Amino acid sequence: MDYSETSEQSYLYREIEIPFGFPEIFFSRTDTRGKIQAGNEVFQRISGYSWSELAGKPHNIIRHEGVPRAVFWLLWDRLRQGLQTGAYVKNKSKDGRFYWVYAIITPCEGGFLSVRIKPSSALFGVVQAEYASLVQIEAEEKLPPAESAARLMARLAVLGFESYDAFMATSLAAEFSGRDESLQKPPRQTLALYERLMPAAARLLAAARQISEGYLTYRFVPLNLLVHAGQIGETGAAIATISTNYNTLSEEIEQGLERFLDAALKVSHTINVGAFLLATSYVQQEIASSFREEVPIEGVDHATEKNYLDQQQSTYQSEALKSLTGIEQELKSFFEMVSEMKRLASGLAAIRIMGKVESGRLSVAVVNDLIMDLEAFQDIVQASLSDILQANDALRMGTSRLLEAYATEGV
Ligand SMILES: Cc1cc2nc3c(=O)[nH]c(=O)nc-3n(C[C@H](O)[C@H](O)[C@H](O)COP(=O)(O)O)c2cc1C
């Protein structure tokens, strides 16, 4: 079919998707402001523009209105911080047709490099619906991009993603594995293992947060207990000692919680970033090798771009390995915090028993209630610690298997 260039036809073609295959990988390289410096044949062909029309143009030349402004705001916000970024992007070709890609954009010398694959996962369907609704909200509420990005992050949290890094890791791993499956390639063990580590890290973080939230809910209990023990007088002497101990312990818990949560966040962050970097290095390796076989397009210096791709691939391969080995270290630091938390939890359990005995003896309603609150907090700590220990075991085992798989599978 001939898709020519008139705007009337562009309007007619806007519902038509440009087909392209899983083996096709796009790449483009821009300067620091997003102006196109180079690209490959797939990018040029699917965009429908000639190379001379693309060269030097801002990358929004193929922007499709179906992508919320929030996505590009997030993209540039991250790129400015020097962070690799993954995103689903709908693009518009010269004739008005559209195509979806999963883009991995990384900083490179003098600008940025974007490598794009064909998305097909179940998550892709979810994201398409999210984009459609956010585009509408942006238009109706005239939302500034930063606010819209905050909405997008809130939606990602509802969908179970702790951060944009978590979303990137899950989405790229899903797209890469799905693509391998469609191409009937054997699955990458390393990525499959990462895909199991990610939910375990999310469980660990959720349990750590539960302790923190429990602490906040019940933070005034030790102090109230202390006040009431004082009011009871002589007969409340034992409960006064218990309250003092509880109060001291509670202060220790408060001091430890921030470091504990921080360590849990680092575990989950390192796993997410590691998964994203590893999949990124796989995609970059593929484009670096397929580009060698590609027919050069006029106006793009093949040797220079080959160097860029090789350089990027080697950088990200070592970054991926660094992250992978970093997981063990983060888990170790976290486990030290868990041991500290376990010590505090046993202190809490002892106070609970003593408190229960004393409140039974005194039979003062308000003291009984406060001891019940102490019990509730201790139950939360106990249950969350047991979840954490389970997740921690899974993470430790998964990480050592991942390191083994990486050693055998390589990149
Ligand atoms: C390396 C790189 C690749 C990009 N690729 C695309 C792309 O494929 N499609 C797109 O719409 N924007 C892409 N962008 C983002 C654009 O620069 C721009 O932010 C976006 O099109 C929104 O444009 P607007 O602010 O004019 O609406 C890319 C940016 C960089 C740095």
Coordinates of C-alpha atoms and ligand atoms in Angstrom, one line a residue:
M1 CA 0.0 0.0 0.0
D2 CA 1.3 3.5 -0.8
Y3 CA 1.1 5.8 2.2
S4 CA 1.8 9.2 0.7
E5 CA 2.4 12.4 2.6
T6 CA -0.7 14.7 2.5
S7 CA -2.1 15.9 5.8
E8 CA -5.6 14.5 4.8
Q9 CA -4.1 11.1 4.4
S10 CA -2.1 11.6 7.6
Y11 CA -5.5 12.0 9.4
L12 CA -6.8 8.9 7.8
Y13 CA -3.8 6.9 8.6
R14 CA -3.7 7.8 12.3
E15 CA -5.5 4.6 13.3
I16 CA -3.1 2.4 11.3
E17 CA -0.2 0.7 13.0
I18 CA 3.0 0.2 11.2
P19 CA 4.0 -3.4 11.4
F20 CA 7.5 -4.3 12.3
G21 CA 9.1 -7.5 13.6
F22 CA 10.6 -8.6 16.9
P23 CA 14.0 -9.0 15.3
E24 CA 14.1 -5.3 14.3
I25 CA 15.8 -3.1 16.8
F26 CA 15.9 0.7 16.4
F27 CA 18.6 3.0 17.5
S28 CA 19.1 6.7 17.4
R29 CA 21.6 9.0 19.0
T30 CA 21.0 12.6 19.9
D31 CA 23.0 15.5 21.3
T32 CA 22.4 16.7 24.8
R33 CA 19.2 18.6 23.7
G34 CA 17.6 15.6 22.0
K35 CA 18.5 16.6 18.4
I36 CA 19.0 13.6 16.2
Q37 CA 22.7 12.9 15.3
A38 CA 22.6 9.4 14.0
G39 CA 20.4 6.3 13.7
N40 CA 20.0 3.0 11.9
E41 CA 18.1 1.8 8.9
V42 CA 15.2 0.4 11.0
F43 CA 14.6 3.8 12.7
Q44 CA 14.8 5.7 9.4
R45 CA 12.6 3.3 7.5
I46 CA 9.8 3.0 10.1
S47 CA 9.8 6.7 10.7
G48 CA 9.0 7.2 7.0
Y49 CA 11.4 10.2 6.8
S50 CA 14.5 10.4 4.7
W51 CA 17.7 10.6 6.6
S52 CA 18.2 14.2 5.5
E53 CA 14.8 15.0 7.0
L54 CA 15.8 13.5 10.4
A55 CA 19.4 14.6 10.8
G56 CA 19.7 17.5 13.2
K57 CA 16.0 17.6 14.0
P58 CA 14.6 17.4 17.5
H59 CA 13.5 13.9 18.4
N60 CA 9.9 15.1 18.8
I61 CA 9.7 15.0 15.0
I62 CA 8.1 11.6 15.6
R63 CA 6.2 12.5 18.7
H64 CA 2.7 11.1 19.0
E65 CA 0.0 12.9 20.9
G66 CA -1.0 9.5 22.5
V67 CA 2.0 9.7 24.9
P68 CA 1.3 11.8 28.0
R69 CA 3.7 14.8 28.6
A70 CA 4.4 13.2 32.0
V71 CA 6.4 10.5 30.3
F72 CA 8.8 12.9 28.6
W73 CA 9.0 15.0 31.7
L74 CA 10.1 12.0 33.6
L75 CA 12.5 10.9 30.8
W76 CA 14.3 14.3 30.7
D77 CA 14.3 14.6 34.5
R78 CA 16.1 11.3 34.7
L79 CA 18.4 12.0 31.8
R80 CA 19.5 15.3 33.3
Q81 CA 20.5 13.3 36.4
G82 CA 22.6 11.0 34.2
L83 CA 20.2 8.1 34.7
Q84 CA 19.3 5.4 32.2
T85 CA 15.6 5.3 31.4
G86 CA 13.2 2.9 30.0
A87 CA 9.7 3.9 28.7
Y88 CA 6.9 2.7 26.4
V89 CA 6.7 5.2 23.6
K90 CA 4.1 5.6 20.8
N91 CA 5.6 7.3 17.8
K92 CA 4.1 8.8 14.7
S93 CA 5.6 8.2 11.3
K94 CA 5.7 10.8 8.5
D95 CA 2.5 9.6 7.0
G96 CA 0.6 9.7 10.3
R97 CA 0.6 6.0 11.1
F98 CA 1.8 4.9 14.6
Y99 CA 4.1 2.3 16.1
W100 CA 4.9 1.4 19.7
V101 CA 8.3 0.8 21.0
Y102 CA 10.0 0.1 24.4
A103 CA 12.8 2.6 24.5
I104 CA 15.9 2.3 26.5
I105 CA 17.7 5.7 26.6
T106 CA 21.1 6.0 28.1
P107 CA 23.6 8.9 28.4
C108 CA 26.5 8.6 26.0
E109 CA 29.4 10.8 25.1
G110 CA 27.9 14.1 23.8
G111 CA 24.3 13.2 24.3
F112 CA 22.0 10.2 24.5
L113 CA 21.5 6.9 22.8
S114 CA 18.1 5.3 22.4
V115 CA 17.7 1.6 21.6
R116 CA 14.1 0.4 21.0
I117 CA 12.5 -3.0 20.8
K118 CA 9.0 -4.2 20.0
P119 CA 6.8 -4.5 23.1
S120 CA 4.3 -7.3 23.6
S121 CA 3.9 -8.1 27.3
A122 CA 0.7 -8.0 29.4
L123 CA 2.1 -5.0 31.2
F124 CA 2.3 -3.2 27.8
G125 CA -1.5 -3.4 27.5
V126 CA -1.9 -2.0 31.0
V127 CA 0.4 0.9 30.2
Q128 CA -1.4 1.7 26.9
A129 CA -4.7 2.1 29.0
E130 CA -2.8 4.3 31.6
Y131 CA -1.4 6.5 28.8
A132 CA -4.8 7.0 27.2
S133 CA -6.4 8.0 30.5
L134 CA -3.5 10.3 31.5
V135 CA -3.5 12.1 28.0
Q136 CA -7.2 12.8 28.6
I137 CA -6.6 14.1 32.2
E138 CA -3.7 16.3 31.0
A139 CA -6.0 17.9 28.4
E140 CA -9.0 18.2 30.6
E141 CA -7.3 19.5 33.7
K142 CA -4.5 21.4 31.8
L143 CA -2.0 19.7 34.1
P144 CA 1.6 20.9 34.0
P145 CA 3.9 18.0 33.1
A146 CA 5.5 17.8 36.5
E147 CA 2.1 17.4 38.2
S148 CA 1.1 14.9 35.6
A149 CA 4.3 13.0 36.2
A150 CA 3.4 12.9 39.9
R151 CA 0.0 11.4 38.9
L152 CA 1.7 8.8 36.7
M153 CA 3.9 7.8 39.7
A154 CA 0.8 7.5 41.9
R155 CA -0.8 5.2 39.3
L156 CA 2.4 3.1 39.1
A157 CA 2.3 2.8 42.9
V158 CA -1.3 1.6 42.7
L159 CA -0.1 -1.0 40.1
G160 CA 2.4 -2.2 42.7
F161 CA 5.5 -0.4 41.5
E162 CA 7.6 1.1 44.4
S163 CA 9.4 3.5 42.1
Y164 CA 10.0 4.3 38.4
D165 CA 13.1 2.1 38.7
A166 CA 10.9 -0.8 39.8
F167 CA 8.6 -0.1 36.9
M168 CA 11.5 0.1 34.4
A169 CA 13.0 -3.1 35.7
T170 CA 9.8 -5.1 35.5
S171 CA 8.7 -3.7 32.2
L172 CA 12.0 -4.2 30.4
A173 CA 12.5 -7.7 31.8
A174 CA 9.0 -8.6 30.6
E175 CA 9.5 -7.1 27.2
F176 CA 12.9 -8.7 26.7
S177 CA 11.8 -12.2 27.8
G178 CA 8.6 -11.9 25.8
R179 CA 10.6 -10.9 22.7
D180 CA 13.0 -13.9 23.3
E181 CA 10.0 -16.2 23.5
S182 CA 8.5 -14.7 20.3
L183 CA 11.8 -15.2 18.5
Q184 CA 12.0 -18.8 19.9
K185 CA 15.2 -18.0 21.7
P186 CA 16.1 -19.9 24.9
P187 CA 15.1 -17.8 27.9
R188 CA 17.9 -15.9 29.7
Q189 CA 18.3 -17.6 33.1
T190 CA 19.8 -14.4 34.6
L191 CA 16.7 -12.4 33.7
A192 CA 14.3 -15.1 34.8
L193 CA 16.1 -15.1 38.2
Y194 CA 15.9 -11.3 38.4
E195 CA 12.2 -11.6 37.7
R196 CA 11.9 -13.7 40.8
L197 CA 14.1 -11.5 42.9
M198 CA 12.1 -8.4 42.2
P199 CA 8.9 -9.5 44.0
A200 CA 10.9 -10.9 46.9
A201 CA 12.6 -7.5 47.3
A202 CA 9.2 -5.8 47.1
R203 CA 7.9 -8.2 49.9
L204 CA 10.9 -7.4 52.0
L205 CA 10.4 -3.7 51.6
A206 CA 6.6 -4.0 52.4
A207 CA 7.3 -5.9 55.6
A208 CA 10.0 -3.3 56.7
R209 CA 7.4 -0.6 56.0
Q210 CA 4.8 -2.4 58.1
I211 CA 7.1 -2.3 61.1
S212 CA 7.7 1.4 60.5
E213 CA 4.0 2.1 60.2
G214 CA 3.2 0.0 63.3
Y215 CA 5.7 2.1 65.2
L216 CA 4.1 5.3 64.1
T217 CA 0.6 4.0 65.0
Y218 CA 1.6 3.0 68.5
R219 CA 4.4 5.5 69.1
F220 CA 2.7 7.2 72.1
V221 CA 1.9 4.0 73.9
P222 CA 5.1 3.8 76.0
L223 CA 4.8 7.4 77.1
N224 CA 1.1 7.1 78.0
L225 CA 1.9 4.0 80.0
L226 CA 4.5 5.9 81.8
V227 CA 2.1 8.7 82.7
H228 CA -0.6 6.3 83.9
A229 CA 1.9 4.2 85.9
G230 CA 2.8 7.5 87.7
Q231 CA -0.8 8.2 88.4
I232 CA -1.4 4.8 90.0
G233 CA 1.3 5.5 92.6
E234 CA 3.0 2.8 94.8
T235 CA 0.9 -0.1 93.5
G236 CA 2.0 0.8 90.0
A237 CA 5.7 0.7 90.7
A238 CA 6.3 -2.4 88.7
I239 CA 4.3 -1.1 85.7
A240 CA 6.3 2.2 86.0
T241 CA 9.6 0.2 85.6
I242 CA 8.1 -1.7 82.7
S243 CA 7.0 1.6 81.0
T244 CA 10.4 3.1 81.5
N245 CA 12.0 0.1 79.8
Y246 CA 9.4 0.1 77.1
N247 CA 10.1 3.8 76.5
T248 CA 13.8 3.3 76.2
L249 CA 13.3 0.4 73.8
S250 CA 10.9 2.4 71.8
E251 CA 13.5 5.2 71.4
E252 CA 16.0 2.6 70.2
I253 CA 13.5 1.2 67.7
E254 CA 12.8 4.7 66.4
Q255 CA 16.5 5.4 65.9
G256 CA 17.0 2.0 64.2
L257 CA 14.0 2.2 61.9
E258 CA 15.3 4.8 59.5
R259 CA 18.5 2.9 58.8
F260 CA 16.5 -0.4 58.6
L261 CA 14.1 1.1 56.0
D262 CA 17.0 2.6 54.2
A263 CA 18.8 -0.7 54.0
A264 CA 15.6 -2.4 52.7
L265 CA 15.1 0.3 50.1
K266 CA 18.7 -0.2 49.0
V267 CA 18.2 -3.9 48.5
S268 CA 15.2 -3.4 46.4
H269 CA 16.7 -0.5 44.4
T270 CA 19.9 -2.5 43.7
I271 CA 17.9 -5.4 42.4
N272 CA 15.7 -3.2 40.2
V273 CA 18.6 -1.3 38.8
G274 CA 20.6 -4.5 38.3
A275 CA 17.8 -6.1 36.3
F276 CA 17.3 -3.1 34.1
L277 CA 21.0 -2.7 33.5
L278 CA 21.4 -6.4 32.6
A279 CA 18.5 -6.4 30.1
T280 CA 19.9 -3.1 28.7
S281 CA 23.3 -4.6 28.1
Y282 CA 21.6 -7.6 26.3
V283 CA 19.6 -5.3 24.0
Q284 CA 22.7 -3.1 23.4
Q285 CA 24.7 -6.1 22.6
E286 CA 22.1 -7.2 20.1
I287 CA 22.0 -3.8 18.3
A288 CA 25.8 -3.6 18.3
S289 CA 26.1 -6.9 16.5
S290 CA 23.1 -6.4 14.2
F291 CA 24.3 -2.9 13.2
R292 CA 27.5 -4.4 12.0
E293 CA 25.5 -6.3 9.4
E294 CA 23.2 -3.4 8.5
V295 CA 23.4 -1.6 5.1
P296 CA 24.8 1.8 6.0
I297 CA 22.5 4.8 5.4
E298 CA 23.8 7.7 3.6
G299 CA 24.7 10.6 6.0
V300 CA 25.4 8.3 9.0
D301 CA 29.0 7.4 9.6
H302 CA 28.8 3.6 10.1
A303 CA 32.2 3.3 11.8
T304 CA 31.6 6.1 14.3
E305 CA 28.2 4.7 15.2
K306 CA 29.6 1.2 15.5
N307 CA 32.1 2.6 18.1
Y308 CA 29.3 4.4 20.0
L309 CA 27.3 1.1 20.2
D310 CA 30.3 -1.0 21.2
Q311 CA 31.3 1.5 23.8
Q312 CA 27.8 1.8 25.2
Q313 CA 27.5 -2.0 25.3
S314 CA 30.7 -2.5 27.2
T315 CA 29.9 0.3 29.7
Y316 CA 26.5 -1.2 30.5
Q317 CA 27.8 -4.7 30.7
S318 CA 30.2 -3.7 33.4
E319 CA 27.5 -1.5 35.1
A320 CA 25.2 -4.6 35.1
L321 CA 27.9 -6.7 36.7
K322 CA 28.7 -4.1 39.3
S323 CA 25.0 -4.0 40.3
L324 CA 24.8 -7.7 40.4
T325 CA 27.7 -8.1 42.8
G326 CA 26.3 -5.1 44.8
I327 CA 23.2 -7.0 45.7
E328 CA 25.1 -9.4 48.0
Q329 CA 26.6 -6.4 49.8
E330 CA 23.3 -4.7 50.2
L331 CA 21.7 -7.9 51.5
K332 CA 24.5 -8.3 54.0
S333 CA 24.1 -4.7 55.3
F334 CA 20.3 -5.3 55.5
F335 CA 20.8 -8.5 57.4
E336 CA 22.8 -6.7 60.0
M337 CA 19.9 -4.4 60.5
V338 CA 17.5 -7.4 60.8
S339 CA 19.7 -8.8 63.6
E340 CA 19.4 -5.5 65.4
M341 CA 15.7 -5.5 64.9
K342 CA 15.4 -9.0 66.1
R343 CA 17.2 -8.0 69.3
L344 CA 14.8 -5.1 69.8
A345 CA 11.8 -7.4 69.1
S346 CA 12.9 -9.9 71.8
G347 CA 13.1 -6.9 74.2
L348 CA 9.6 -6.0 73.2
A349 CA 8.4 -9.6 73.7
A350 CA 9.8 -9.6 77.3
I351 CA 8.2 -6.3 78.1
R352 CA 4.9 -7.6 76.7
I353 CA 5.0 -10.6 79.1
M354 CA 5.8 -8.5 82.1
G355 CA 3.3 -5.9 81.2
K356 CA 0.6 -8.6 80.7
V357 CA 1.3 -10.0 84.2
E358 CA 1.3 -6.6 85.9
S359 CA -1.8 -5.3 84.1
G360 CA -3.6 -8.5 85.1
R361 CA -2.6 -7.9 88.7
L362 CA -3.6 -4.2 88.7
S363 CA -6.7 -4.5 86.6
V364 CA -6.8 -0.8 85.6
A365 CA -8.7 -0.4 82.4
V366 CA -6.5 2.2 80.8
V367 CA -3.3 0.2 81.6
N368 CA -4.9 -2.9 80.2
D369 CA -5.7 -1.1 76.9
L370 CA -2.2 0.2 76.6
I371 CA -0.7 -3.2 77.2
M372 CA -3.1 -4.5 74.4
D373 CA -1.6 -1.8 72.1
L374 CA 1.9 -2.9 73.0
E375 CA 0.8 -6.5 72.1
A376 CA -0.6 -5.3 68.8
F377 CA 2.7 -3.6 67.9
Q378 CA 4.7 -6.5 69.0
D379 CA 2.5 -8.8 66.8
I380 CA 3.2 -6.5 63.8
V381 CA 6.9 -6.6 64.4
Q382 CA 6.9 -10.4 64.9
A383 CA 4.9 -11.1 61.8
S384 CA 6.8 -8.6 59.6
L385 CA 10.2 -10.0 60.8
S386 CA 9.1 -13.4 59.9
D387 CA 8.1 -12.2 56.4
I388 CA 11.5 -10.4 56.2
L389 CA 13.4 -13.5 57.1
Q390 CA 11.6 -15.5 54.5
A391 CA 12.1 -12.9 51.8
N392 CA 15.8 -12.5 52.9
D393 CA 16.4 -16.3 52.5
A394 CA 14.8 -16.2 49.0
L395 CA 16.9 -13.2 48.1
R396 CA 20.1 -14.7 49.3
M397 CA 19.5 -18.0 47.5
G398 CA 18.3 -16.2 44.3
T399 CA 21.3 -13.9 44.3
S400 CA 23.9 -16.7 44.5
R401 CA 22.0 -18.6 41.7
L402 CA 22.0 -15.4 39.7
L403 CA 25.7 -15.0 40.1
E404 CA 26.2 -18.6 39.0
A405 CA 23.9 -18.2 36.0
Y406 CA 25.7 -15.0 35.0
A407 CA 29.1 -16.8 35.2
T408 CA 27.8 -19.6 32.9
E409 CA 25.5 -17.6 30.6
G410 CA 27.7 -14.5 30.4
V411 CA 26.4 -11.7 28.2
Ligands
LIG1 C1 17.8 9.7 22.7 C2 16.4 10.2 22.7 C3 15.5 9.6 22.0 C4 14.1 10.0 22.0 N1 13.2 9.3 21.3 C5 12.0 9.8 21.2 C6 11.0 9.1 20.4 O1 11.3 8.1 19.8 N2 9.8 9.6 20.4 C7 9.4 10.8 21.0 O2 8.3 11.2 20.9 N3 10.3 11.4 21.8 C8 11.6 11.0 21.9 N4 12.5 11.6 22.7 C9 12.0 12.7 23.5 C10 11.9 14.0 22.8 O3 13.2 14.7 22.9 C11 10.8 15.0 23.4 O4 11.0 15.2 24.7 C12 9.4 14.4 23.2 O5 9.2 14.0 21.8 C13 8.3 15.4 23.6 O6 8.4 16.5 22.8 P1 7.5 17.8 23.1 O7 8.0 18.3 24.5 O8 7.8 18.7 22.0 O9 6.1 17.4 23.2 C14 13.8 11.2 22.7 C15 14.8 11.9 23.5 C16 16.1 11.4 23.5 C17 17.1 12.1 24.3

